[in-house]
Coordinates of C-alpha atoms in Angstrom, one line a residue:
Chain C
M1 CA 16.0 27.4 -9.3
D2 CA 13.8 28.2 -12.2
A3 CA 16.0 28.8 -15.2
T4 CA 14.8 26.7 -18.2
S5 CA 18.4 25.4 -18.8
D6 CA 18.4 23.9 -15.2
V7 CA 15.0 22.3 -15.8
R8 CA 16.4 20.8 -19.0
D9 CA 19.3 19.4 -17.1
I10 CA 17.0 17.7 -14.7
A11 CA 14.8 16.2 -17.4
E12 CA 17.9 14.9 -19.4
R13 CA 19.0 12.8 -16.4
F14 CA 15.9 10.6 -16.9
T15 CA 15.9 9.9 -20.6
G16 CA 16.1 6.2 -21.3
L17 CA 14.9 5.3 -17.8
I18 CA 11.7 3.5 -17.1
G19 CA 8.9 6.1 -16.7
G20 CA 11.4 8.8 -17.5
P21 CA 9.0 11.7 -18.2
I22 CA 7.1 11.1 -14.9
T23 CA 10.3 11.0 -12.9
A24 CA 11.6 14.1 -14.6
L25 CA 8.3 16.0 -13.8
R26 CA 8.4 14.8 -10.2
K27 CA 12.0 16.0 -9.8
I28 CA 11.0 19.4 -11.3
V29 CA 8.3 19.7 -8.7
E30 CA 11.0 18.9 -6.0
A31 CA 13.3 21.5 -7.4
C32 CA 10.9 24.3 -8.4
G33 CA 7.9 23.7 -6.2
H34 CA 5.5 23.3 -9.1
I35 CA 5.4 22.8 -12.8
Q36 CA 5.1 25.8 -15.1
S37 CA 4.0 25.8 -18.7
A38 CA 7.6 26.4 -19.9
H39 CA 8.7 23.3 -18.0
V40 CA 6.1 21.3 -19.8
A41 CA 7.5 22.4 -23.2
T42 CA 11.0 21.6 -22.0
V43 CA 10.1 18.1 -20.9
A44 CA 8.2 17.5 -24.2
D45 CA 11.3 18.5 -26.1
V46 CA 13.7 16.4 -24.1
F47 CA 11.5 13.2 -24.3
N48 CA 10.3 13.8 -27.9
L49 CA 6.7 14.0 -26.8
S50 CA 4.0 16.6 -27.7
V51 CA 3.2 19.3 -25.3
A52 CA -0.3 17.8 -25.1
E53 CA 1.1 14.4 -24.0
V54 CA 3.1 16.0 -21.2
R55 CA 0.1 18.1 -20.1
G56 CA -1.9 14.9 -20.0
I57 CA 0.7 13.3 -17.7
V58 CA 0.8 16.4 -15.5
S59 CA -3.0 16.5 -15.1
F60 CA -3.1 12.8 -14.3
Y61 CA -0.8 12.5 -11.3
S62 CA -1.6 14.4 -8.1
D63 CA 2.1 14.9 -7.1
L64 CA 2.7 16.9 -10.3
R65 CA 1.3 20.2 -9.0
T66 CA 1.0 23.2 -11.2
E67 CA 0.5 25.8 -8.4
P68 CA 2.9 26.5 -5.6
A69 CA 2.2 24.9 -2.3
G70 CA 2.3 26.9 0.9
R71 CA 5.6 27.2 2.9
R72 CA 4.0 24.8 5.4
H73 CA 2.4 22.1 3.2
I74 CA 0.0 19.9 5.2
R75 CA -1.3 16.7 3.6
I76 CA -4.0 15.0 5.7
C77 CA -5.0 11.4 5.2
Q78 CA -8.6 11.1 4.2
A79 CA -8.8 7.4 3.8
E80 CA -10.8 4.9 5.8
A81 CA -8.4 3.8 8.6
C82 CA -7.9 7.5 9.5
Q83 CA -11.7 8.2 9.1
A84 CA -12.2 5.5 11.8
V85 CA -10.2 7.6 14.3
G86 CA -11.4 11.1 13.5
A87 CA -9.8 12.3 10.2
R88 CA -13.0 14.1 9.1
E89 CA -13.2 16.0 12.4
L90 CA -9.5 16.8 12.3
T91 CA -9.8 18.1 8.8
A92 CA -12.7 20.3 9.6
A93 CA -10.9 21.6 12.7
I94 CA -7.7 22.5 10.9
A95 CA -9.6 24.0 7.9
D96 CA -11.5 26.2 10.4
K97 CA -8.3 27.1 12.2
L98 CA -6.4 28.1 9.1
G99 CA -9.3 29.5 7.1
I100 CA -8.6 27.3 4.1
G101 CA -10.1 24.1 2.8
L102 CA -8.5 21.0 1.3
G103 CA -6.7 21.9 -2.0
E104 CA -6.3 25.5 -1.0
T105 CA -3.4 27.7 -0.1
A106 CA -3.5 30.7 2.2
A107 CA -3.4 34.1 0.4
D108 CA 0.0 34.9 1.9
G109 CA 1.4 31.6 0.8
S110 CA 2.2 30.6 4.4
V111 CA 0.3 27.3 4.5
S112 CA -1.6 24.9 2.2
L113 CA -3.9 22.0 2.9
E114 CA -4.2 18.9 0.7
A115 CA -5.9 15.5 0.9
V116 CA -3.8 12.4 0.7
Y117 CA -5.1 8.9 0.5
C118 CA -3.1 6.7 2.9
L119 CA 0.4 7.1 4.2
G120 CA 0.6 3.5 5.4
L121 CA 0.6 4.5 9.1
C122 CA -2.9 3.2 9.5
T123 CA -2.7 2.0 13.1
N124 CA -1.8 5.5 14.4
G125 CA -4.3 7.8 12.8
P126 CA -5.2 10.4 12.1
T127 CA -2.1 10.8 10.0
A128 CA -0.6 13.6 8.0
M129 CA 2.5 14.7 6.2
V130 CA 4.0 18.2 6.9
N131 CA 6.6 19.3 4.4
G132 CA 7.2 15.6 3.7
D133 CA 7.6 14.5 7.3
P134 CA 5.1 11.9 8.5
V135 CA 2.9 12.8 11.5
V136 CA 0.9 10.3 13.5
G137 CA -1.8 10.9 16.1
A138 CA -2.2 14.3 14.4
T139 CA -4.0 17.2 16.1
P140 CA -5.1 20.6 14.7
E141 CA -2.6 22.4 16.9
G142 CA 0.3 20.1 16.0
L143 CA -0.4 20.4 12.3
A144 CA -0.9 24.1 12.3
G145 CA 2.6 24.5 13.8
Chain H
M1 CA 28.6 -3.4 25.9
S2 CA 24.9 -4.1 25.5
L3 CA 23.4 -4.4 22.0
A4 CA 20.3 -2.3 21.3
K5 CA 18.1 -2.8 18.3
V6 CA 16.0 0.2 17.3
P7 CA 13.7 0.1 14.3
Y8 CA 14.5 2.4 11.3
E9 CA 11.0 2.4 9.9
T10 CA 8.5 5.2 9.0
L11 CA 6.1 4.7 12.0
A12 CA 8.8 4.2 14.6
N13 CA 10.7 7.1 13.2
A14 CA 7.6 9.3 13.4
L15 CA 7.4 8.3 17.0
G16 CA 10.9 9.3 17.9
A17 CA 13.1 6.2 17.0
N18 CA 15.9 8.3 15.6
R19 CA 16.3 10.3 18.8
I20 CA 16.0 7.2 20.9
A21 CA 18.8 5.5 18.8
D22 CA 21.0 8.5 19.3
D23 CA 20.4 8.6 23.1
L24 CA 21.1 4.9 23.4
A25 CA 24.4 5.3 21.5
R26 CA 25.4 8.2 23.7
S27 CA 24.7 6.1 26.8
G28 CA 27.2 3.5 25.6
H29 CA 25.0 1.0 23.8
Q30 CA 26.0 -0.6 20.5
V31 CA 23.0 0.4 18.4
I32 CA 21.8 -1.4 15.2
R33 CA 18.9 -0.2 13.2
T34 CA 16.5 -3.0 12.2
G35 CA 13.1 -3.2 10.6
S36 CA 9.9 -3.2 12.6
H37 CA 8.3 -6.3 14.0
G38 CA 4.9 -4.8 13.0
L39 CA 3.7 -4.6 16.6
N40 CA 2.7 -1.1 16.0
W41 CA 1.1 -0.3 19.4
L42 CA 4.4 -1.0 21.0
E43 CA 6.4 1.3 18.7
P44 CA 9.0 2.5 19.2
L45 CA 9.9 -1.0 20.3
V46 CA 13.5 -1.3 21.4
E47 CA 15.3 -4.5 22.1
V48 CA 18.3 -4.5 24.5
D49 CA 20.2 -7.8 24.7
G50 CA 17.1 -9.7 23.7
V51 CA 14.7 -7.9 26.0
A52 CA 11.9 -5.9 24.5
F53 CA 10.9 -2.4 25.7
G54 CA 8.0 -0.4 24.3
P55 CA 6.5 2.0 23.6
V56 CA 9.7 3.8 24.4
K57 CA 9.4 7.5 25.1
D58 CA 12.6 8.1 27.1
A59 CA 15.8 6.0 26.3
G60 CA 17.0 6.8 29.8
D61 CA 14.1 5.0 31.4
L62 CA 13.6 1.9 29.5
D63 CA 12.5 -0.1 32.5
A64 CA 9.3 1.9 32.7
V65 CA 8.2 0.1 29.6
R66 CA 9.9 -3.3 29.9
I67 CA 7.9 -6.1 28.2
G68 CA 10.1 -9.2 28.4
P69 CA 12.3 -11.4 26.1
V70 CA 11.5 -10.8 22.4
Q71 CA 11.4 -14.5 21.7
E72 CA 8.6 -14.9 24.2
L73 CA 6.4 -12.0 23.2
P74 CA 3.0 -13.8 22.6
A75 CA 2.1 -11.4 19.8
L76 CA 5.1 -12.6 17.9
A77 CA 5.5 -16.2 19.1
R78 CA 1.9 -17.0 18.1
Q79 CA 2.4 -15.8 14.6
Q80 CA 3.7 -18.0 11.8
R81 CA 6.1 -15.8 10.1
L82 CA 7.4 -16.9 6.7
V83 CA 7.6 -13.6 4.9
F84 CA 8.4 -11.6 8.0
D85 CA 10.7 -14.1 9.7
R86 CA 13.8 -11.8 9.6
C87 CA 12.0 -8.5 9.7
G88 CA 12.6 -6.6 13.0
H89 CA 15.3 -9.0 14.1
V90 CA 18.2 -8.0 11.9
D91 CA 19.9 -5.0 10.3
P92 CA 18.7 -5.6 6.8
F93 CA 22.1 -4.6 5.3
D94 CA 23.9 -7.2 7.3
Y95 CA 23.0 -9.7 4.6
D96 CA 24.5 -13.1 3.7
P97 CA 23.9 -13.9 0.1
A98 CA 24.8 -17.6 0.4
W99 CA 21.3 -18.9 0.5
I100 CA 20.1 -17.0 -2.6
R101 CA 23.2 -17.9 -4.5
A102 CA 22.5 -21.6 -3.9
Q103 CA 18.8 -21.3 -4.8
L104 CA 19.8 -19.6 -8.1
E105 CA 21.7 -22.8 -9.0
R106 CA 18.3 -24.7 -9.1
E107 CA 16.7 -25.5 -12.4
P108 CA 14.0 -23.0 -13.5
A109 CA 11.6 -26.0 -14.0
D110 CA 12.2 -27.0 -10.3
I111 CA 11.3 -23.5 -9.1
L112 CA 8.2 -23.3 -11.3
E113 CA 7.1 -26.7 -9.9
Q114 CA 7.6 -25.6 -6.3
V115 CA 5.5 -22.4 -6.9
R116 CA 2.8 -24.6 -8.5
L117 CA 2.8 -27.0 -5.6
S118 CA 2.6 -24.2 -3.1
G119 CA -0.8 -23.0 -4.4
L120 CA 0.5 -19.4 -3.9
R121 CA -2.1 -16.8 -5.0
G122 CA -1.5 -13.1 -5.7
R123 CA -1.5 -11.1 -2.4
G124 CA -2.3 -7.8 -4.1
G125 CA -6.0 -8.3 -4.2
A126 CA -7.0 -10.5 -7.1
G127 CA -5.8 -13.8 -5.6
F128 CA -4.9 -15.2 -9.0
P129 CA -2.8 -18.4 -8.9
A130 CA 0.8 -17.3 -9.2
H131 CA 2.2 -20.3 -11.1
I132 CA -0.1 -19.7 -14.0
K133 CA 1.4 -16.3 -14.6
W134 CA 4.9 -17.7 -14.1
R135 CA 4.3 -20.5 -16.5
T136 CA 2.8 -18.1 -19.1
V137 CA 5.7 -15.7 -18.9
H138 CA 8.2 -18.6 -19.1
D139 CA 6.4 -20.2 -22.1
T140 CA 5.9 -17.0 -24.1
P141 CA 8.9 -16.4 -26.5
A142 CA 10.3 -12.8 -26.5
D143 CA 13.5 -10.9 -26.8
E144 CA 13.0 -9.5 -23.3
K145 CA 10.8 -10.3 -20.3
Y146 CA 10.1 -8.3 -17.2
I147 CA 9.3 -8.8 -13.6
V148 CA 7.3 -5.9 -12.3
V149 CA 6.7 -5.5 -8.6
N150 CA 3.5 -3.7 -7.6
A151 CA 4.5 -1.7 -4.5
D152 CA 1.8 0.9 -5.1
E153 CA 0.3 0.0 -1.8
G154 CA -2.6 2.4 -1.8
D155 CA -5.3 0.5 0.2
S156 CA -6.1 2.2 3.4
G157 CA -5.3 -0.1 6.3
T158 CA -2.3 -1.8 4.6
F159 CA 1.4 -1.4 5.2
A160 CA 2.8 -4.9 4.7
D161 CA 4.7 -3.9 1.5
R162 CA 6.2 -0.9 3.3
L163 CA 7.3 -2.9 6.3
V164 CA 9.1 -5.5 4.2
M165 CA 10.7 -3.0 1.9
E166 CA 11.9 -1.0 4.9
G167 CA 12.7 -3.8 7.2
D168 CA 13.9 -6.7 4.9
P169 CA 14.4 -5.4 1.4
F170 CA 16.5 -8.4 0.5
R171 CA 13.5 -10.6 0.9
L172 CA 11.8 -8.9 -2.0
I173 CA 15.1 -8.9 -4.0
E174 CA 15.3 -12.7 -3.4
G175 CA 11.8 -13.2 -4.7
M176 CA 12.5 -11.1 -7.7
L177 CA 15.8 -12.9 -8.5
L178 CA 14.0 -16.3 -8.2
S179 CA 11.1 -15.3 -10.4
G180 CA 13.5 -13.8 -13.0
H181 CA 15.6 -17.0 -13.0
A182 CA 12.5 -19.2 -13.3
T183 CA 10.8 -17.3 -16.1
G184 CA 13.8 -16.3 -18.1
S185 CA 13.6 -12.6 -17.3
G186 CA 16.7 -10.3 -17.0
K187 CA 15.0 -7.2 -15.8
G188 CA 13.0 -6.3 -12.7
I189 CA 11.2 -3.1 -11.9
V190 CA 9.7 -2.0 -8.6
Y191 CA 6.8 0.5 -8.8
L192 CA 6.8 2.2 -5.4
R193 CA 4.3 4.8 -4.4
S194 CA 5.6 8.3 -3.6
E195 CA 3.9 8.4 -0.2
Y196 CA 6.6 6.0 1.0
P197 CA 9.8 8.0 0.9
L198 CA 11.7 6.0 3.5
A199 CA 10.9 2.7 1.7
A200 CA 12.3 4.3 -1.5
E201 CA 15.5 5.3 0.4
I202 CA 16.0 1.9 2.0
F203 CA 15.1 -0.2 -1.1
G204 CA 17.3 2.0 -3.3
K205 CA 20.2 1.4 -1.0
A206 CA 19.4 -2.4 -1.0
I207 CA 19.6 -2.5 -4.8
D208 CA 23.0 -0.9 -4.7
A209 CA 24.1 -3.3 -2.0
A210 CA 22.8 -6.3 -4.1
R211 CA 24.7 -5.0 -7.1
G212 CA 27.8 -4.7 -4.9
L213 CA 27.4 -8.3 -3.9
G214 CA 27.3 -9.3 -7.5
L215 CA 23.7 -10.5 -7.3
L216 CA 22.4 -8.3 -10.2
E217 CA 24.6 -9.5 -13.0
A218 CA 22.1 -11.8 -14.8
F219 CA 19.1 -9.9 -13.6
D220 CA 19.0 -6.1 -12.9
I221 CA 16.5 -4.2 -10.7
E222 CA 15.3 -0.6 -11.2
L223 CA 13.2 1.3 -8.7
F224 CA 10.5 3.6 -10.0
V225 CA 8.7 6.0 -7.7
G226 CA 5.1 6.9 -8.7
A227 CA 3.6 10.4 -8.7
G228 CA 0.4 10.0 -6.7
A229 CA -2.3 7.9 -8.4
Y230 CA -4.2 5.1 -6.6
I231 CA -5.3 3.6 -9.9
C232 CA -1.7 2.8 -10.8
G233 CA -2.0 -0.1 -8.4
E234 CA -4.1 -1.7 -11.1
E235 CA -1.6 -3.8 -13.1
T236 CA -2.2 -2.4 -16.6
S237 CA -2.4 1.2 -15.4
L238 CA 0.9 0.6 -13.6
L239 CA 2.4 -0.7 -16.8
E240 CA 1.2 2.4 -18.7
S241 CA 2.8 4.6 -15.9
L242 CA 6.1 2.7 -16.2
E243 CA 6.0 3.5 -19.9
G244 CA 5.9 7.2 -18.9
K245 CA 2.3 7.8 -19.7
R246 CA -1.0 8.7 -18.0
G247 CA -2.0 5.6 -15.9
E248 CA -5.0 4.7 -18.0
V249 CA -6.2 1.2 -17.7
R250 CA -5.7 -1.2 -20.7
S251 CA -8.3 -3.6 -22.0
K252 CA -7.5 -7.2 -21.3
P253 CA -6.7 -9.5 -23.2
P254 CA -3.9 -9.6 -23.8
V255 CA -2.9 -10.2 -20.2
P256 CA 0.4 -8.7 -19.1
A257 CA 2.0 -12.2 -18.8
I258 CA 1.7 -12.4 -22.6
A259 CA 2.0 -8.7 -23.6
G260 CA 2.8 -6.4 -20.7
L261 CA 5.5 -3.7 -20.3
F262 CA 6.5 -2.4 -23.8
G263 CA 4.5 -5.3 -25.2
R264 CA 6.7 -7.9 -23.7
P265 CA 5.8 -10.8 -21.4
T266 CA 5.6 -9.4 -17.9
L267 CA 5.2 -11.0 -14.5
V268 CA 3.3 -8.5 -12.3
H269 CA 3.1 -9.4 -8.7
N270 CA 2.5 -7.6 -5.4
V271 CA 5.5 -7.3 -3.0
I272 CA 4.2 -9.9 -0.6
T273 CA 3.5 -12.5 -3.3
L274 CA 7.2 -12.4 -4.4
A275 CA 8.4 -12.1 -0.8
A276 CA 6.7 -15.4 -0.1
V277 CA 8.6 -17.2 -2.7
P278 CA 11.9 -17.6 -0.7
A279 CA 10.0 -19.3 2.1
I280 CA 8.2 -21.6 -0.4
L281 CA 11.6 -22.7 -1.9
D282 CA 13.0 -23.1 1.6
I283 CA 10.3 -25.3 3.1
G284 CA 9.1 -26.8 -0.2
G285 CA 5.9 -26.0 -2.2
A286 CA 4.0 -29.0 -0.7
A287 CA 4.8 -28.0 2.9
Y288 CA 3.6 -24.4 2.2
A289 CA 0.4 -25.7 0.7
E290 CA -0.4 -27.6 3.9
L291 CA -0.8 -24.3 5.6
G292 CA -4.1 -22.5 5.3
V293 CA -7.5 -23.8 4.2
G294 CA -8.5 -25.4 0.8
L295 CA -7.3 -23.2 -2.1
S296 CA -6.3 -20.4 0.3
T297 CA -2.8 -21.8 1.0
G298 CA 0.1 -20.5 3.0
T299 CA 0.3 -17.5 5.3
M300 CA -1.4 -14.1 4.8
T301 CA 0.1 -10.9 6.1
F302 CA -3.0 -9.4 7.7
Q303 CA -2.9 -5.8 8.8
L304 CA -5.1 -4.6 11.6
A305 CA -5.8 -0.9 11.5
G306 CA -8.2 2.0 12.1
N307 CA -9.9 2.1 15.5
V308 CA -8.0 -0.8 17.1
R309 CA -6.1 -1.1 20.4
R310 CA -3.3 -3.3 19.2
G311 CA -2.9 -2.6 15.5
G312 CA -0.1 -4.0 13.3
L313 CA 1.0 -6.8 11.1
I314 CA -0.1 -10.4 11.8
E315 CA 1.2 -13.2 9.6
L316 CA -0.9 -16.3 10.0
P317 CA -2.1 -19.1 7.8
F318 CA -5.4 -18.4 6.1
G319 CA -8.5 -19.4 7.9
I320 CA -8.5 -17.4 11.2
P321 CA -12.0 -16.0 11.9
L322 CA -12.2 -12.3 11.4
R323 CA -13.5 -11.9 15.0
E324 CA -10.5 -13.6 16.5
L325 CA -8.2 -11.2 14.6
I326 CA -10.1 -8.2 15.9
E327 CA -10.7 -9.2 19.5
D328 CA -7.9 -11.6 20.4
W329 CA -5.2 -10.1 18.4
G330 CA -6.4 -6.5 18.1
G331 CA -7.9 -6.2 21.6
G332 CA -11.1 -4.5 20.2
T333 CA -11.5 -0.9 19.5
K334 CA -9.1 1.9 20.6
S335 CA -12.1 4.0 21.7
G336 CA -13.4 1.1 23.9
R337 CA -16.8 1.2 22.1
P338 CA -18.3 -1.9 20.4
V339 CA -17.2 -2.7 16.9
G340 CA -19.6 -1.1 14.4
A341 CA -18.2 -2.3 11.1
V342 CA -15.0 -3.7 9.7
Q343 CA -13.8 -3.1 6.2
V344 CA -11.8 -6.0 4.9
G345 CA -9.5 -5.6 1.8
G346 CA -9.1 -1.9 1.3
P347 CA -11.3 0.8 -0.2
L348 CA -12.8 -1.7 -2.6
G349 CA -13.5 -4.2 0.2
A350 CA -16.8 -4.9 2.0
Y351 CA -18.0 -3.5 5.3
L352 CA -18.7 -6.5 7.4
K353 CA -20.7 -6.5 10.7
D354 CA -22.4 -8.6 13.3
G355 CA -22.5 -12.3 12.3
E356 CA -20.3 -11.7 9.3
L357 CA -17.4 -11.1 11.7
D358 CA -17.4 -14.9 12.4
T359 CA -16.2 -15.6 8.8
P360 CA -12.9 -17.3 8.4
L361 CA -10.5 -15.3 6.5
T362 CA -10.1 -17.2 3.2
Y363 CA -10.5 -16.2 -0.4
E364 CA -13.5 -18.6 -0.7
A365 CA -15.4 -17.7 2.6
L366 CA -15.2 -14.0 1.9
A367 CA -16.2 -14.5 -1.8
E368 CA -19.4 -16.1 -0.5
L369 CA -20.2 -12.8 1.3
G370 CA -19.5 -10.8 -1.8
A371 CA -16.3 -9.6 -0.1
G372 CA -12.6 -10.3 -0.6
V373 CA -9.3 -10.6 1.2
G374 CA -7.7 -7.9 -0.9
H375 CA -4.2 -7.1 0.3
G376 CA -5.1 -8.2 3.8
G377 CA -6.1 -4.9 5.3
V378 CA -8.6 -5.0 8.1
V379 CA -9.9 -1.5 9.1
I380 CA -12.0 -1.4 12.3
F381 CA -14.7 1.2 13.0
D382 CA -16.5 1.5 16.3
D383 CA -20.3 1.8 16.6
T384 CA -20.3 5.5 15.8
V385 CA -19.6 4.7 12.2
D386 CA -22.0 6.3 9.7
L387 CA -22.2 3.7 7.0
V388 CA -24.1 6.0 4.6
Q389 CA -21.2 8.3 4.9
Q390 CA -18.8 5.4 4.1
A391 CA -20.9 4.5 1.0
H392 CA -20.5 8.2 0.0
F393 CA -16.8 8.0 0.5
A394 CA -16.6 4.8 -1.6
F395 CA -18.2 6.6 -4.6
A396 CA -16.2 9.8 -3.9
F397 CA -12.9 7.9 -3.8
C398 CA -13.7 6.2 -7.1
A399 CA -14.6 9.5 -8.7
H400 CA -11.4 11.0 -7.4
E401 CA -9.2 8.1 -8.5
S402 CA -10.9 6.9 -11.7
C403 CA -8.5 6.9 -14.6
G404 CA -11.5 8.1 -16.7
K405 CA -11.1 5.7 -19.6
C406 CA -14.4 3.8 -19.2
T407 CA -17.8 5.4 -18.7
P408 CA -19.3 3.2 -16.0
C409 CA -16.5 4.1 -13.6
R410 CA -16.0 7.7 -14.7
I411 CA -19.7 8.7 -14.7
G412 CA -21.1 6.1 -12.4
A413 CA -18.9 7.1 -9.4
V414 CA -20.0 10.8 -9.7
R415 CA -23.7 10.0 -10.1
G416 CA -23.4 7.5 -7.2
K417 CA -21.8 10.1 -5.0
E418 CA -24.5 12.7 -5.9
T419 CA -27.3 10.2 -5.2
V420 CA -25.9 9.2 -1.8
E421 CA -25.8 13.0 -1.0
T422 CA -29.5 13.2 -1.8
L423 CA -30.1 10.2 0.5
M424 CA -28.1 11.9 3.3
A425 CA -29.9 15.2 2.8
K426 CA -33.2 13.3 3.4
G427 CA -31.8 11.8 6.6
H428 CA -32.3 8.3 5.1
R429 CA -30.3 5.6 6.9
G430 CA -29.5 3.7 3.8
V431 CA -31.5 0.6 4.6
P432 CA -34.3 -0.1 2.2
G433 CA -37.8 0.5 3.7
T434 CA -36.6 2.8 6.4
D435 CA -37.3 6.2 4.7
P436 CA -37.9 8.6 7.6
A437 CA -40.5 10.5 5.6
G438 CA -42.7 7.4 5.9
G439 CA -46.2 7.2 4.7
G440 CA -46.6 7.3 0.9
D441 CA -43.3 9.2 0.5
R442 CA -40.6 6.7 -0.4
H443 CA -38.1 9.0 -2.1
G444 CA -35.2 7.6 -0.2
D445 CA -36.0 4.2 -1.4
A446 CA -36.1 5.6 -5.0
E447 CA -32.5 6.8 -4.5
L448 CA -31.5 3.4 -3.2
A449 CA -32.9 1.8 -6.3
I450 CA -30.8 4.2 -8.5
I451 CA -27.7 3.3 -6.5
A452 CA -28.4 -0.4 -6.8
D453 CA -28.8 0.0 -10.6
L454 CA -25.6 2.1 -10.8
C455 CA -23.7 -0.6 -8.9
D456 CA -24.9 -3.3 -11.3
V457 CA -23.7 -1.2 -14.3
M458 CA -20.3 -0.4 -12.7
E459 CA -19.8 -4.0 -11.7
D460 CA -20.7 -5.5 -15.1
A461 CA -19.3 -2.9 -17.5
S462 CA -16.2 -1.3 -15.9
L463 CA -12.9 -1.9 -17.6
C464 CA -11.1 -2.7 -14.3
Q465 CA -11.7 -3.4 -10.6
M466 CA -11.7 0.2 -9.6
G467 CA -15.2 0.7 -11.0
G468 CA -16.0 -3.0 -10.9
M469 CA -15.5 -3.4 -7.2
T470 CA -16.6 0.0 -5.9
P471 CA -20.1 -1.5 -5.6
I472 CA -18.7 -3.9 -2.9
P473 CA -18.2 -1.3 -0.2
V474 CA -21.3 0.6 -1.4
R475 CA -23.7 -2.3 -1.3
S476 CA -22.4 -3.7 2.0
A477 CA -22.5 -0.3 3.7
L478 CA -26.1 0.4 2.5
G479 CA -27.3 -3.2 3.1
L480 CA -28.0 -3.7 -0.6
K481 CA -27.7 -7.1 -2.1

C-alpha cells in the first residue's frame, strides 16, 4: 500500500481532529512502514500546511520514521528501571549477536534495533517490544527470535 | 460454575494472561477480564471465587501458586486505595453510571470548594495546587474551554496512568466529567503515549461505552495518541502537539489555565490527579485532606520498579519513609544485593542513597533534599550501580529528548554528556577530590567544576523543567551540591 491516492485517503480521515497531521503521519507509518517525501507533500496539501512544516513534524517525533524498519523490529528499553536490571548488557549482547547497533537495520532488512524510553513495564525488566508486542524479562536469544 | 477473574492488562498479557483466560474458560470457569491489582510480582494474578493465585503459569495447576483470599492479601489490605479501589476487582465495562450522574447534579461551586478543601496537588510532577488551576479556568471567560489529560507517562519506573486507563478507565472519565462540569468546559482530550497500545484500545472502548450511556452529551472526550516524544509530557509542549505541531515548549506566561489549547483556558492535569477527584467528592475534600502530611494531602500512587523483589503499585497516604517502601513493601533488591541508589520521581528525579532513604515521601521533605516526588516512580538500583554512568545517562536523555527551543537545554545537555565522558575516560569516580591521577593533576575535578557550572545554567535559564531539572539527577549522582 503505497499509492499516493491511498495515502491521501488516510490523511483526509484526520482533518478537523485534534492533532490531525500527527495522527495522519502515524497512520501512514502503520500502513506504509515509513514516511516517504511524496507522503509529506500529500499531508501538507491535505492539511493546508507547508512541506517544511510537515517535515518539521516528521523530524520531531520518533515514531514518524523515514526509513523502513526491519521485518523483525526490536525496540529495547534504555531507561533507568531497565538499566537497573541489565538493559545495557542486554543491548550490547543483542547488538553483538545481530551485528547491528541501536538505530540500525540489517543490510538484508531482516531485523532492526531501536531504543525506546520506557514501556511502563518497569518491574519486569529488561523490557522490549518486538513488532509491537511487549516482551518482559527480555533475553538476547528471545529477542533475536 | 466458579468465577475466575483474569487481568486484561499489558504486563499480565505479556506474561500469558490471555492464554490462561482461554484455558480457564475451556475448563468450565466463567471468566471475566479485570484490570490489574498492581501486585506485579504476582502477575498473572488470577482470582477464582475470591481466592488469589499467582504468578500463574499453568491454568491447570492453580493450587501450585495458591496465595489466599484476595481480601486478605496483606499487600492489598495494607494499602489505602482511593484511586485504585475498583481496579483489579471488576470488569471495567460492567459499569454503573448512577454515582457519576448524581455527582453531576451538584453545583460547580460545590465541586470547586471540595477540590480546594482536599488540598489536591498535581500528580504529574509539579505538585501545583489543583484548585488554583480549576478556579482560573472557571473564572476566565471564553467561548470554549478544554480539559486536557496528560497521559504521556514517560518517566521510567511509572505505570500508574497505564494501570488506571487499562483497569478502570471510567475512573478517569468520571474525573474528566467532574472537572468539565466544575470549570464550564465542554471538551476533554486525553493525550496518551504511543508506547501504551493496550491502554489506547481499552480507553477508546470506554469513551464509546460512556457515549452509549449518554454520559458525553454535555462534555465530549477525544483520545489522541502521541508519536514518541518524552518532552510532550511537558504541558505546553503537549498542547503544541495537540495543535498538530512539533512539540516545542511555550514560554509561560500565559499559563494554560488562561491561554492553553488553541489559546483557550485549558485545565491540564495528569491522569492520577483527575482520577483522585471522584474519591474526593465521595469522602469530602476535608476528609481527603486529613490523609497525608502537611501540604502533601491525600494518597499517592507510588510505583516501585527496577531492581526490586516485589515491584508494583502502592497507594498510600503521603509520608511513608522511602526505606519502608523499598524494604517492607518491595522486599529489597531482586538481585539480593544491598540497595546502591534509588531514583525517585523519574528521569528528572534525584538519586538518593544511605541516610537519604529515611526521608518521608512528601513534597516538602524531598524538596529539602533538592529532590521531588515527581509522578511517584521509585526506581531501585543495587550496589553495582555506576552513578557516573547514570549522570551520563541523565545528560544523554536530555540531549535526546530536548525540544531544542532553548539554548541551555539544547546545548547544555550535549556539553554535559561530553564532559561526563571525559570524566569517565579518566576513571574519575565523580566525587570531588577523588581524582585517581592524584598529585598535582586535578583534571577530573576541573571537569566536575564545568558540570556544576552547566547545571547552574540549565537550572536557571531553561525554558521548562526538561533542562531545568536535568541537574537534579546529575548533581545527586555525582555528589555535587
